[in-house]
Amino acid sequence: MNTFGTIFRLTDFGDTHGPCMGGIIDGCPSGLLFDIPFVQAELARRSLPGDGRCEKDEVRFLSGIYDGVTTGAPIGFVIENEDGIASPVTNQLLKPSHSSFVYKEKYGHTCNEQGGRSSARQTVCRVVAGAVAKMFLRNHGVTVTSRVLASSVQVPSGDTVGATVEAVIHGLPAGLGEPVYDKFDARLAAAMLSIPACKGFEIGEGFRAANMLGSQYNDVQNPDFSFQTNHDGGVQAGITNGEDVIFRVAFKPIPSIQLSQKTIDYQGNETIYASSNRNDVCVAPRVLPVVEAMAAHVTFDLMLLKQANKL
Amino acid sequence: MNTFGTIFRLTDFGDTHGPCMGGIIDGCPSGLLFDIPFVQAELARRSLPGDGRCEKDEVRFLSGIYDGVTTGAPIGFVIENEDGIASPVTNQLLKPSHSSFVYKEKYGHTCNEQGGRSSARQTVCRVVAGAVAKMFLRNHGVTVTSRVLASSVQVPSGDTVGATVEAVIHGLPAGLGEPVYDKFDARLAAAMLSIPACKGFEIGEGFRAANMLGSQYNDVQNPDFSFQTNHDGGVQAGITNGEDVIFRVAFKPIPSIQLSQKTIDYQGNETIYASSNRNDVCVAPRVLPVVEAMAAHVTFDLMLLKQANKL
Amino acid sequence: MNTFGTIFRLTDFGDTHGPCMGGIIDGCPSGLLFDIPFVQAELARRSLPGDGRCEKDEVRFLSGIYDGVTTGAPIGFVIENEDGIASPVTNQLLKPSHSSFVYKEKYGHTCNEQGGRSSARQTVCRVVAGAVAKMFLRNHGVTVTSRVLASSVQVPSGDTVGATVEAVIHGLPAGLGEPVYDKFDARLAAAMLSIPACKGFEIGEGFRAANMLGSQYNDVQNPDFSFQTNHDGGVQAGITNGEDVIFRVAFKPIPSIQLSQKTIDYQGNETIYASSNRNDVCVAPRVLPVVEAMAAHVTFDLMLLKQANKL
Amino acid sequence: MNTFGTIFRLTDFGDTHGPCMGGIIDGCPSGLLFDIPFVQAELARRSLPGDGRCEKDEVRFLSGIYDGVTTGAPIGFVIENEDGIASPVTNQLLKPSHSSFVYKEKYGHTCNEQGGRSSARQTVCRVVAGAVAKMFLRNHGVTVTSRVLASSVQVPSGDTVGATVEAVIHGLPAGLGEPVYDKFDARLAAAMLSIPACKGFEIGEGFRAANMLGSQYNDVQNPDFSFQTNHDGGVQAGITNGEDVIFRVAFKPIPSIQLSQKTIDYQGNETIYASSNRNDVCVAPRVLPVVEAMAAHVTFDLMLLKQANKL
């Protein structure tokens, strides 16, 4: 199931050690002035120079665009893996809190190649589709932004740390989202939890709401139908109410650390593992364009879906 | 989009003020000994005598079961609305933090009837499907349990309060969930956020992970492949690792309170609203079987889906 | 998979020997004046007095309609089985060309109960959903009609015969259908072949096209963009061109005949079977409203889907 | 909607005048020995030297295969368009019975670029996915073959002709297909009608069944559960019965002919069109591997889906 979305859909492929990543964006209406430099700029935010793997991430579009405008046909694209060609490390260790063990259980093979799909590298495809969604959204006055909330933790050399990201969708019309199982925030939650290393999602007051009284929490409306407060984070009963959609996403520390850790190999023998790769210290700030891309994707998809509700 | 699940699917209907709620459970394998008293017991947990609306919730199965065993055909069911027949109140107030405003924006009508789909009453259908999932799961040694985490808030008379629920899925095999967009925890998150009043989801350490170091967080495996710790909450890279899946869900205070609140009517005139119905003080404990039902639904669906991965 | 449609969706249940048939119509826009007598009239066309089972087929709508107008919520409905309550015949014969053998292979049980889903009785649910689609279509000037094409075969007493049905969708706009896998005629073909006893589908010239030259076949357009001929049957490259959509559907003889036939029982012993029920001689004319219902369903669904193509 | 299949899924892209065609095969189980020469041989059958466009069609796999074996990850692939780079002809004629008019109505643009999706060129992607399906099927003893049925029509120079193709799926187990809307033959019909120029589908006796008696038509079983006849074409009540699945597909004449035809331009002015390209005279025999590919795709998808029916 490498497809995301109902009407506006991304299907993608690519192994982190293979020749390239790529995808197909389907359901994109015809007639959009296609802004390739913007896509490239979003990709650049994701591949900020840092400690970890850093690629040029030049995207090549292969279909669905003619004379700089979308045609309504599916948009195929590829992004080369420059570092990837090197060497698929088929080591025999189960890296702690990594995908190695669960992939072995799921697919029955003990090479690391498959792990390519769980790598953060996969998120380049999300950023491309998200950038296309953002192009449409900005034509409708909708923006998606995000920031890292400060962490008070000091990170020793060779270690990693988690992060909380807060994002805001601004300019949304009221009425987006489906009442029961496809609530706007249910879709957002699934989108966020599908990002590697994500461990939590909350909207508006989120977990704080559990300790609030109804009389404190309820958002009262003004005579112009705007709201005096936004404890609900812009979504009520699963449907946008026209206020900013505000949500937060929790990420765990990147599991690959340079410090030595106990672990086992595929045969169950105890051993020691220390990552020798240069890894990022934290998913932030490189995860920001990914969070925004997924939020933009969900928003645009539900805008298209809403149109199918009427006749 | 009133359908939930990929292989094991619930589609349901019913307006809170209509004659009944009902649904169709599809994708249920044949040959399951069908335990109607168990379904009824799960429903009873949801309709605990409390301050709010209380119904007998007797479920009537209409198809898909023969001689006490599932046949593989879709299972239709209905549950009468005893209170519901009464009077669809078409009042003209926009209840604060309620569905009234967003439904008007979405559907263009200003009666409260539509609100029936956003009512907690809809969750009876989830509990029925979840009970069927639990029947299969217990045959495979999998259990789903939950509890309310204590809140320190004192609730004045006529007010309401939020809640945090923690749930555990025990006995799961490793290898469930799909790698990218249909991760086990992404599906769980969507399932939970689809429950009325839910505002947050976290798995394992969740939001606490944001302030942890990789060296503290990583779950190290024993020579027998079990884990020494379970910071990841049983899911790594979106796939179950065989440990307990542990997650928490945040609920906001029920928006209907008996205290007077400012609000507006559909024309934008300021007015005062105080609920005259007897409402629950908190979604908990009645929400527990709903949380469990959705978790069981996701789990069983991904177990069936996993089988389609092989040949 | 007891669901049909992408946006406008019918999910249905019901065993031919159970208490009722029923379904849920989802994706129905709000604001449609709901014409229950019309639904009932379409059902009456399906249950014409004949030789076979004949029921009153009174439909009861349970949700999604308020004050005679659709609300946008799912529409639940049930239709009682009056004959059905009687006795689920669990005979041990494999009826020739019937569902008995394949259901045993698929579900592993040897009772006839499951066969209820393959019974023509299931089509009452299709007629209900199709009638709702027709209500919308007629508001847009689209009609669906059908007729039985004459057969030259004389049917001896106790025997049955097949039929060819021709249907016309009139008043369609150009531009419906998706280019590659969800072509208008691909959807129609699937819809027709899903009707019990259907063995073939053709559109426009259909199988005759195989023996035509391009110079004879091609449909030339007039300066007003209308077409001089309609060999393509209103669909080109999978998309409607504004001409009438004309298609034909082949049905096999009803397999239950009163004449004695050789067959075997579930243990493989040779035996003789002759149906003692009063069965129809031919699926026509009772299948006409079913053909129309499925065609209306596909058409309305693709009209809604088309709206999601734009922004 | 450029995706085909439920579990085993092909999503593809590519404009006939763009740089390449390509696709993503998802849901392919891990552990299959991947036979690239076989894929290439199937592609060669589709690009037989003839009168029309002829390309080398070398497929390049980009992911999902490691050490010659599938990993369970999505399989990305591309095939260069050698002829295509040349010149996207943006002529202003509406070619008779072609996609030009309906694409203008659907997408609102009047260039021919979009037509690339309706071109037979798109079928290379189907052949690649179909070859992968065939690899699995042959491991389970299932084969898919096809042939052109003779046509008695003489084709004058510069003209084209239609064709009927008959295909056989041999070695299938009984029990494949879903009872109501996802019948084996309903899926096959949709798959066939999605092939460019297809105008009809029939299974077993097909349209001949309309003029047969039940006593002639019914397939009687032997004590070993095999069938004495196969009028039903291997599918009863939508589910395979273990006999050969036999079906026929009608194709219209290729609309591009070198003879002069009346037509109009996009403004509605009358004009004359004669194709100056070298086109094939008939879709057959090049369509045979496409018919087989789609049949293999449907079959393998329903085999995987069946596995999800049990627990």
mmCIF file of N, CA, C and O in Angstrom, chain D residues 150-176:
data_model
loop_
_atom_site.group_PDB
_atom_site.id
_atom_site.type_symbol
_atom_site.label_atom_id
_atom_site.label_comp_id
_atom_site.label_asym_id
_atom_site.label_seq_id
_atom_site.Cartn_x
_atom_site.Cartn_y
_atom_site.Cartn_z
ATOM 1 N N ALA D 150 -10.598 -15.641 -36.671
ATOM 2 C CA ALA D 150 -10.514 -15.199 -38.071
ATOM 3 C C ALA D 150 -11.615 -14.189 -38.398
ATOM 4 O O ALA D 150 -12.732 -14.267 -37.896
ATOM 5 N N SER D 151 -11.244 -13.229 -39.221
ATOM 6 C CA SER D 151 -12.231 -12.280 -39.736
ATOM 7 C C SER D 151 -12.340 -12.504 -41.243
ATOM 8 O O SER D 151 -11.356 -12.815 -41.903
ATOM 9 N N SER D 152 -13.533 -12.362 -41.762
ATOM 10 C CA SER D 152 -13.740 -12.644 -43.187
ATOM 11 C C SER D 152 -13.657 -11.369 -44.028
ATOM 12 O O SER D 152 -13.945 -11.369 -45.199
ATOM 13 N N VAL D 153 -13.272 -10.278 -43.402
ATOM 14 C CA VAL D 153 -13.302 -8.992 -44.096
ATOM 15 C C VAL D 153 -11.991 -8.739 -44.844
ATOM 16 O O VAL D 153 -10.913 -8.956 -44.300
ATOM 17 N N GLN D 154 -12.117 -8.326 -46.080
ATOM 18 C CA GLN D 154 -10.958 -7.895 -46.869
ATOM 19 C C GLN D 154 -10.677 -6.426 -46.548
ATOM 20 O O GLN D 154 -11.592 -5.614 -46.595
ATOM 21 N N VAL D 155 -9.438 -6.075 -46.276
ATOM 22 C CA VAL D 155 -9.118 -4.695 -45.906
ATOM 23 C C VAL D 155 -8.446 -3.966 -47.070
ATOM 24 O O VAL D 155 -7.321 -4.315 -47.441
ATOM 25 N N PRO D 156 -9.124 -2.980 -47.639
ATOM 26 C CA PRO D 156 -8.505 -2.209 -48.728
ATOM 27 C C PRO D 156 -7.297 -1.420 -48.200
ATOM 28 O O PRO D 156 -7.217 -1.116 -47.003
ATOM 29 N N SER D 157 -6.424 -1.079 -49.095
ATOM 30 C CA SER D 157 -5.222 -0.326 -48.725
ATOM 31 C C SER D 157 -5.598 0.990 -48.045
ATOM 32 O O SER D 157 -6.506 1.695 -48.485
ATOM 33 N N GLY D 158 -4.931 1.300 -46.964
ATOM 34 C CA GLY D 158 -5.176 2.556 -46.266
ATOM 35 C C GLY D 158 -6.297 2.485 -45.247
ATOM 36 O O GLY D 158 -6.544 3.424 -44.503
ATOM 37 N N ASP D 159 -6.978 1.358 -45.181
ATOM 38 C CA ASP D 159 -8.094 1.202 -44.239
ATOM 39 C C ASP D 159 -7.641 0.321 -43.065
ATOM 40 O O ASP D 159 -6.508 -0.180 -43.047
ATOM 41 N N THR D 160 -8.529 0.153 -42.095
ATOM 42 C CA THR D 160 -8.227 -0.690 -40.933
ATOM 43 C C THR D 160 -9.415 -1.614 -40.687
ATOM 44 O O THR D 160 -10.471 -1.453 -41.311
ATOM 45 N N VAL D 161 -9.263 -2.561 -39.743
ATOM 46 C CA VAL D 161 -10.338 -3.517 -39.468
ATOM 47 C C VAL D 161 -10.344 -3.875 -37.982
ATOM 48 O O VAL D 161 -9.303 -3.757 -37.317
ATOM 49 N N GLY D 162 -11.494 -4.311 -37.483
ATOM 50 C CA GLY D 162 -11.604 -4.747 -36.102
ATOM 51 C C GLY D 162 -11.109 -6.169 -35.901
ATOM 52 O O GLY D 162 -10.556 -6.775 -36.823
ATOM 53 N N ALA D 163 -11.329 -6.702 -34.698
ATOM 54 C CA ALA D 163 -10.864 -8.062 -34.404
ATOM 55 C C ALA D 163 -11.599 -8.631 -33.204
ATOM 56 O O ALA D 163 -12.070 -7.883 -32.340
ATOM 57 N N THR D 164 -11.707 -9.953 -33.184
ATOM 58 C CA THR D 164 -12.170 -10.643 -31.977
ATOM 59 C C THR D 164 -11.036 -11.501 -31.441
ATOM 60 O O THR D 164 -10.391 -12.232 -32.210
ATOM 61 N N VAL D 165 -10.796 -11.402 -30.164
ATOM 62 C CA VAL D 165 -9.735 -12.178 -29.526
ATOM 63 C C VAL D 165 -10.371 -13.147 -28.540
ATOM 64 O O VAL D 165 -11.311 -12.777 -27.817
ATOM 65 N N GLU D 166 -9.894 -14.373 -28.531
ATOM 66 C CA GLU D 166 -10.360 -15.350 -27.533
ATOM 67 C C GLU D 166 -9.206 -15.688 -26.601
ATOM 68 O O GLU D 166 -8.093 -15.944 -27.069
ATOM 69 N N ALA D 167 -9.472 -15.705 -25.315
ATOM 70 C CA ALA D 167 -8.419 -16.005 -24.348
ATOM 71 C C ALA D 167 -8.861 -17.118 -23.410
ATOM 72 O O ALA D 167 -10.062 -17.305 -23.164
ATOM 73 N N VAL D 168 -7.883 -17.852 -22.906
ATOM 74 C CA VAL D 168 -8.146 -18.981 -22.007
ATOM 75 C C VAL D 168 -7.227 -18.884 -20.787
ATOM 76 O O VAL D 168 -6.016 -18.734 -20.931
ATOM 77 N N ILE D 169 -7.825 -18.952 -19.611
ATOM 78 C CA ILE D 169 -7.041 -19.059 -18.373
ATOM 79 C C ILE D 169 -7.168 -20.503 -17.906
ATOM 80 O O ILE D 169 -8.260 -20.970 -17.597
ATOM 81 N N HIS D 170 -6.041 -21.192 -17.874
ATOM 82 C CA HIS D 170 -6.045 -22.626 -17.601
ATOM 83 C C HIS D 170 -5.331 -22.920 -16.287
ATOM 84 O O HIS D 170 -4.317 -22.297 -15.968
ATOM 85 N N GLY D 171 -5.892 -23.883 -15.553
ATOM 86 C CA GLY D 171 -5.213 -24.320 -14.327
ATOM 87 C C GLY D 171 -5.669 -23.602 -13.070
ATOM 88 O O GLY D 171 -5.069 -23.781 -12.004
ATOM 89 N N LEU D 172 -6.733 -22.818 -13.187
ATOM 90 C CA LEU D 172 -7.246 -22.059 -12.038
ATOM 91 C C LEU D 172 -7.890 -22.962 -10.989
ATOM 92 O O LEU D 172 -8.632 -23.879 -11.331
ATOM 93 N N PRO D 173 -7.688 -22.654 -9.730
ATOM 94 C CA PRO D 173 -8.458 -23.338 -8.696
ATOM 95 C C PRO D 173 -9.901 -22.836 -8.701
ATOM 96 O O PRO D 173 -10.180 -21.739 -9.166
ATOM 97 N N ALA D 174 -10.818 -23.656 -8.202
ATOM 98 C CA ALA D 174 -12.185 -23.194 -7.977
ATOM 99 C C ALA D 174 -12.198 -22.254 -6.774
ATOM 100 O O ALA D 174 -11.341 -22.340 -5.900
ATOM 101 N N GLY D 175 -13.142 -21.320 -6.769
ATOM 102 C CA GLY D 175 -13.323 -20.476 -5.590
ATOM 103 C C GLY D 175 -12.771 -19.071 -5.697
ATOM 104 O O GLY D 175 -12.795 -18.321 -4.718
ATOM 105 N N LEU D 176 -12.303 -18.650 -6.879
ATOM 106 C CA LEU D 176 -11.801 -17.286 -7.034
ATOM 107 C C LEU D 176 -12.916 -16.342 -7.473
ATOM 108 O O LEU D 176 -13.726 -16.684 -8.330
#
